[in-house]
Amino acid sequence: MTQRVELATVMDRLAVDGLVTDYAVAVDDGDWEAYRELFTPDGRADYRSAGGIEGEARSVAAWLAESLRAFPVRQHLIVNRRVRFGVLERDAGDTALVQADYVSPMGFAAAGGDSAASGLVCGGRYSFGLLRTEDGWRLREVIVREKWRRLPEGAGAAVIS
């Protein structure tokens, strides 16, 4: 591999990592316009394994905005990122697949609009399908595979596989 190719690969990895981080920040901050802008025009998201919906990113953003209203405190972490380039549609480098684990603690809204200390915590794995566009890397698809969920003490626990 030439030095130029190695540099381009490192730059792509940094850009892809930045896009995944921007996704987490948009969801945690409830910035649904920023969320929508992370996707290609035909981008889709699938949250069905976490009890959500699957569909076009704009529709899913509206669903997220409504369903996450009960959790004003969100700070999910996306870790163990595995990046593979050129894996979608047998492309030579303008597509990427990222698989990454997540842990997502969310605080419930308390009476008076304050956020409660306790809440829901869940974890699982994301699959991000990315496409290089004229505007940089964008999400073509996001698939959430929730593996576990812990409810507040006294509410029981659920395990999803």
mmCIF file of N, CA and C in Angstrom, residues 34-98:
data_model
loop_
_atom_site.group_PDB
_atom_site.id
_atom_site.type_symbol
_atom_site.label_atom_id
_atom_site.label_comp_id
_atom_site.label_asym_id
_atom_site.label_seq_id
_atom_site.Cartn_x
_atom_site.Cartn_y
_atom_site.Cartn_z
ATOM 1 N N ALA A 34 -30.157 17.713 12.752
ATOM 2 C CA ALA A 34 -28.803 17.189 12.557
ATOM 3 C C ALA A 34 -28.853 15.694 12.267
ATOM 4 N N TYR A 35 -29.728 14.958 12.961
ATOM 5 C CA TYR A 35 -29.908 13.518 12.734
ATOM 6 C C TYR A 35 -30.258 13.271 11.265
ATOM 7 N N ARG A 36 -31.247 14.004 10.751
ATOM 8 C CA ARG A 36 -31.684 13.822 9.366
ATOM 9 C C ARG A 36 -30.555 14.112 8.376
ATOM 10 N N GLU A 37 -29.753 15.120 8.663
ATOM 11 C CA GLU A 37 -28.675 15.509 7.754
ATOM 12 C C GLU A 37 -27.540 14.498 7.697
ATOM 13 N N LEU A 38 -27.472 13.588 8.648
ATOM 14 C CA LEU A 38 -26.446 12.549 8.641
ATOM 15 C C LEU A 38 -26.720 11.476 7.600
ATOM 16 N N PHE A 39 -27.953 11.409 7.107
ATOM 17 C CA PHE A 39 -28.374 10.344 6.199
ATOM 18 C C PHE A 39 -28.345 10.788 4.739
ATOM 19 N N THR A 40 -28.200 9.806 3.848
ATOM 20 C CA THR A 40 -28.397 10.045 2.424
ATOM 21 C C THR A 40 -29.888 10.314 2.213
ATOM 22 N N PRO A 41 -30.284 10.897 1.071
ATOM 23 C CA PRO A 41 -31.710 11.154 0.833
ATOM 24 C C PRO A 41 -32.585 9.899 0.935
ATOM 25 N N ASP A 42 -32.032 8.740 0.603
ATOM 26 C CA ASP A 42 -32.806 7.495 0.691
ATOM 27 C C ASP A 42 -32.471 6.696 1.950
ATOM 28 N N GLY A 43 -31.795 7.330 2.925
ATOM 29 C CA GLY A 43 -31.361 6.643 4.135
ATOM 30 C C GLY A 43 -32.517 6.116 4.973
ATOM 31 N N ARG A 44 -32.253 4.993 5.627
ATOM 32 C CA ARG A 44 -33.270 4.314 6.431
ATOM 33 C C ARG A 44 -32.689 3.953 7.794
ATOM 34 N N ALA A 45 -33.576 3.788 8.764
ATOM 35 C CA ALA A 45 -33.170 3.369 10.105
ATOM 36 C C ALA A 45 -34.154 2.313 10.602
ATOM 37 N N ASP A 46 -33.636 1.358 11.361
ATOM 38 C CA ASP A 46 -34.439 0.239 11.857
ATOM 39 C C ASP A 46 -34.207 0.078 13.357
ATOM 40 N N TYR A 47 -35.209 0.464 14.140
ATOM 41 C CA TYR A 47 -35.151 0.365 15.597
ATOM 42 C C TYR A 47 -36.116 -0.707 16.121
ATOM 43 N N ARG A 48 -36.556 -1.604 15.269
ATOM 44 C CA ARG A 48 -37.577 -2.584 15.666
ATOM 45 C C ARG A 48 -37.126 -3.482 16.812
ATOM 46 N N SER A 49 -35.854 -3.859 16.871
ATOM 47 C CA SER A 49 -35.413 -4.756 17.951
ATOM 48 C C SER A 49 -35.487 -4.085 19.318
ATOM 49 N N ALA A 50 -35.568 -2.757 19.326
ATOM 50 C CA ALA A 50 -35.681 -2.006 20.584
ATOM 51 C C ALA A 50 -37.122 -1.539 20.811
ATOM 52 N N GLY A 51 -38.062 -2.141 20.092
ATOM 53 C CA GLY A 51 -39.466 -1.789 20.255
ATOM 54 C C GLY A 51 -39.903 -0.625 19.403
ATOM 55 N N GLY A 52 -39.078 -0.229 18.438
ATOM 56 C CA GLY A 52 -39.373 0.934 17.616
ATOM 57 C C GLY A 52 -39.880 0.602 16.236
ATOM 58 N N ILE A 53 -39.552 1.462 15.298
ATOM 59 C CA ILE A 53 -40.038 1.337 13.932
ATOM 60 C C ILE A 53 -38.864 1.228 12.966
ATOM 61 N N GLU A 54 -39.184 0.934 11.718
ATOM 62 C CA GLU A 54 -38.226 0.904 10.623
ATOM 63 C C GLU A 54 -38.779 1.775 9.525
ATOM 64 N N GLY A 55 -37.913 2.563 8.901
ATOM 65 C CA GLY A 55 -38.401 3.369 7.795
ATOM 66 C C GLY A 55 -37.404 4.412 7.356
ATOM 67 N N GLU A 56 -37.893 5.321 6.531
ATOM 68 C CA GLU A 56 -37.097 6.416 6.004
ATOM 69 C C GLU A 56 -36.621 7.286 7.176
ATOM 70 N N ALA A 57 -35.384 7.761 7.095
ATOM 71 C CA ALA A 57 -34.758 8.455 8.229
ATOM 72 C C ALA A 57 -35.577 9.637 8.727
ATOM 73 N N ARG A 58 -36.214 10.381 7.847
ATOM 74 C CA ARG A 58 -37.017 11.537 8.281
ATOM 75 C C ARG A 58 -38.190 11.095 9.160
ATOM 76 N N SER A 59 -38.857 10.027 8.765
ATOM 77 C CA SER A 59 -39.977 9.507 9.561
ATOM 78 C C SER A 59 -39.487 8.953 10.889
ATOM 79 N N VAL A 60 -38.365 8.260 10.860
ATOM 80 C CA VAL A 60 -37.825 7.690 12.088
ATOM 81 C C VAL A 60 -37.397 8.801 13.044
ATOM 82 N N ALA A 61 -36.843 9.899 12.521
ATOM 83 C CA ALA A 61 -36.458 11.028 13.375
ATOM 84 C C ALA A 61 -37.666 11.577 14.113
ATOM 85 N N ALA A 62 -38.797 11.675 13.427
ATOM 86 C CA ALA A 62 -40.023 12.161 14.070
ATOM 87 C C ALA A 62 -40.466 11.188 15.166
ATOM 88 N N TRP A 63 -40.382 9.892 14.892
ATOM 89 C CA TRP A 63 -40.739 8.886 15.886
ATOM 90 C C TRP A 63 -39.801 8.971 17.095
ATOM 91 N N LEU A 64 -38.496 9.104 16.847
ATOM 92 C CA LEU A 64 -37.532 9.221 17.948
ATOM 93 C C LEU A 64 -37.824 10.450 18.805
ATOM 94 N N ALA A 65 -38.092 11.571 18.156
ATOM 95 C CA ALA A 65 -38.375 12.803 18.891
ATOM 96 C C ALA A 65 -39.536 12.598 19.855
ATOM 97 N N GLU A 66 -40.567 11.925 19.408
ATOM 98 C CA GLU A 66 -41.741 11.689 20.243
ATOM 99 C C GLU A 66 -41.455 10.647 21.327
ATOM 100 N N SER A 67 -40.866 9.521 20.957
ATOM 101 C CA SER A 67 -40.690 8.434 21.915
ATOM 102 C C SER A 67 -39.605 8.719 22.947
ATOM 103 N N LEU A 68 -38.614 9.543 22.615
ATOM 104 C CA LEU A 68 -37.554 9.855 23.573
ATOM 105 C C LEU A 68 -37.871 11.061 24.446
ATOM 106 N N ARG A 69 -39.023 11.660 24.241
ATOM 107 C CA ARG A 69 -39.445 12.794 25.070
ATOM 108 C C ARG A 69 -39.499 12.410 26.550
ATOM 109 N N ALA A 70 -39.821 11.158 26.838
ATOM 110 C CA ALA A 70 -39.906 10.690 28.229
ATOM 111 C C ALA A 70 -38.531 10.570 28.878
ATOM 112 N N PHE A 71 -37.462 10.667 28.080
ATOM 113 C CA PHE A 71 -36.097 10.509 28.579
ATOM 114 C C PHE A 71 -35.285 11.774 28.283
ATOM 115 N N PRO A 72 -35.438 12.817 29.096
ATOM 116 C CA PRO A 72 -34.713 14.064 28.807
ATOM 117 C C PRO A 72 -33.207 13.943 28.990
ATOM 118 N N VAL A 73 -32.761 12.936 29.725
ATOM 119 C CA VAL A 73 -31.333 12.724 29.917
ATOM 120 C C VAL A 73 -30.929 11.484 29.121
ATOM 121 N N ARG A 74 -30.067 11.714 28.138
ATOM 122 C CA ARG A 74 -29.581 10.607 27.295
ATOM 123 C C ARG A 74 -28.094 10.811 27.067
ATOM 124 N N GLN A 75 -27.351 9.722 27.172
ATOM 125 C CA GLN A 75 -25.919 9.808 26.893
ATOM 126 C C GLN A 75 -25.441 8.438 26.472
ATOM 127 N N HIS A 76 -25.811 8.031 25.258
ATOM 128 C CA HIS A 76 -25.394 6.692 24.884
ATOM 129 C C HIS A 76 -23.996 6.689 24.297
ATOM 130 N N LEU A 77 -23.312 5.607 24.560
ATOM 131 C CA LEU A 77 -21.912 5.450 24.185
ATOM 132 C C LEU A 77 -21.821 4.391 23.095
ATOM 133 N N ILE A 78 -21.077 4.686 22.057
ATOM 134 C CA ILE A 78 -20.885 3.744 20.954
ATOM 135 C C ILE A 78 -19.407 3.363 20.956
ATOM 136 N N VAL A 79 -19.140 2.065 21.161
ATOM 137 C CA VAL A 79 -17.769 1.584 21.353
ATOM 138 C C VAL A 79 -17.498 0.355 20.478
ATOM 139 N N ASN A 80 -16.251 -0.098 20.511
ATOM 140 C CA ASN A 80 -15.832 -1.305 19.777
ATOM 141 C C ASN A 80 -16.212 -1.218 18.297
ATOM 142 N N ARG A 81 -15.860 -0.123 17.675
ATOM 143 C CA ARG A 81 -16.217 0.133 16.275
ATOM 144 C C ARG A 81 -15.345 -0.695 15.347
ATOM 145 N N ARG A 82 -16.001 -1.447 14.479
ATOM 146 C CA ARG A 82 -15.310 -2.221 13.438
ATOM 147 C C ARG A 82 -15.696 -1.614 12.104
ATOM 148 N N VAL A 83 -14.723 -1.143 11.365
ATOM 149 C CA VAL A 83 -14.980 -0.479 10.089
ATOM 150 C C VAL A 83 -14.426 -1.329 8.962
ATOM 151 N N ARG A 84 -15.274 -1.562 7.949
ATOM 152 C CA ARG A 84 -14.829 -2.253 6.728
ATOM 153 C C ARG A 84 -15.269 -1.413 5.539
ATOM 154 N N PHE A 85 -14.336 -1.092 4.681
ATOM 155 C CA PHE A 85 -14.631 -0.280 3.493
ATOM 156 C C PHE A 85 -14.933 -1.164 2.295
ATOM 157 N N GLY A 86 -15.779 -0.633 1.407
ATOM 158 C CA GLY A 86 -16.067 -1.318 0.156
ATOM 159 C C GLY A 86 -16.787 -2.631 0.310
ATOM 160 N N VAL A 87 -17.677 -2.738 1.291
ATOM 161 C CA VAL A 87 -18.362 -4.003 1.529
ATOM 162 C C VAL A 87 -19.804 -3.999 1.029
ATOM 163 N N LEU A 88 -20.359 -2.831 0.792
ATOM 164 C CA LEU A 88 -21.729 -2.765 0.294
ATOM 165 C C LEU A 88 -21.709 -2.766 -1.221
ATOM 166 N N GLU A 89 -22.486 -3.599 -1.827
ATOM 167 C CA GLU A 89 -22.608 -3.669 -3.287
ATOM 168 C C GLU A 89 -21.261 -3.889 -3.973
ATOM 169 N N ARG A 90 -20.348 -4.567 -3.280
ATOM 170 C CA ARG A 90 -19.027 -4.892 -3.828
ATOM 171 C C ARG A 90 -18.302 -3.666 -4.382
ATOM 172 N N ASP A 91 -18.399 -2.593 -3.661
ATOM 173 C CA ASP A 91 -17.809 -1.323 -4.066
ATOM 174 C C ASP A 91 -16.307 -1.320 -3.806
ATOM 175 N N ALA A 92 -15.600 -0.436 -4.476
ATOM 176 C CA ALA A 92 -14.146 -0.366 -4.342
ATOM 177 C C ALA A 92 -13.685 0.675 -3.338
ATOM 178 N N GLY A 93 -14.566 1.242 -2.532
ATOM 179 C CA GLY A 93 -14.106 2.176 -1.521
ATOM 180 C C GLY A 93 -15.054 3.293 -1.169
ATOM 181 N N ASP A 94 -16.178 3.420 -1.844
ATOM 182 C CA ASP A 94 -17.113 4.507 -1.549
ATOM 183 C C ASP A 94 -18.246 4.071 -0.634
ATOM 184 N N THR A 95 -18.142 2.876 -0.086
ATOM 185 C CA THR A 95 -19.117 2.409 0.895
ATOM 186 C C THR A 95 -18.357 1.844 2.086
ATOM 187 N N ALA A 96 -19.032 1.786 3.205
ATOM 188 C CA ALA A 96 -18.422 1.226 4.409
ATOM 189 C C ALA A 96 -19.505 0.611 5.281
ATOM 190 N N LEU A 97 -19.094 -0.337 6.079
ATOM 191 C CA LEU A 97 -19.958 -0.957 7.076
ATOM 192 C C LEU A 97 -19.270 -0.801 8.416
ATOM 193 N N VAL A 98 -20.003 -0.281 9.385
ATOM 194 C CA VAL A 98 -19.483 -0.142 10.749
ATOM 195 C C VAL A 98 -20.382 -0.956 11.666
#
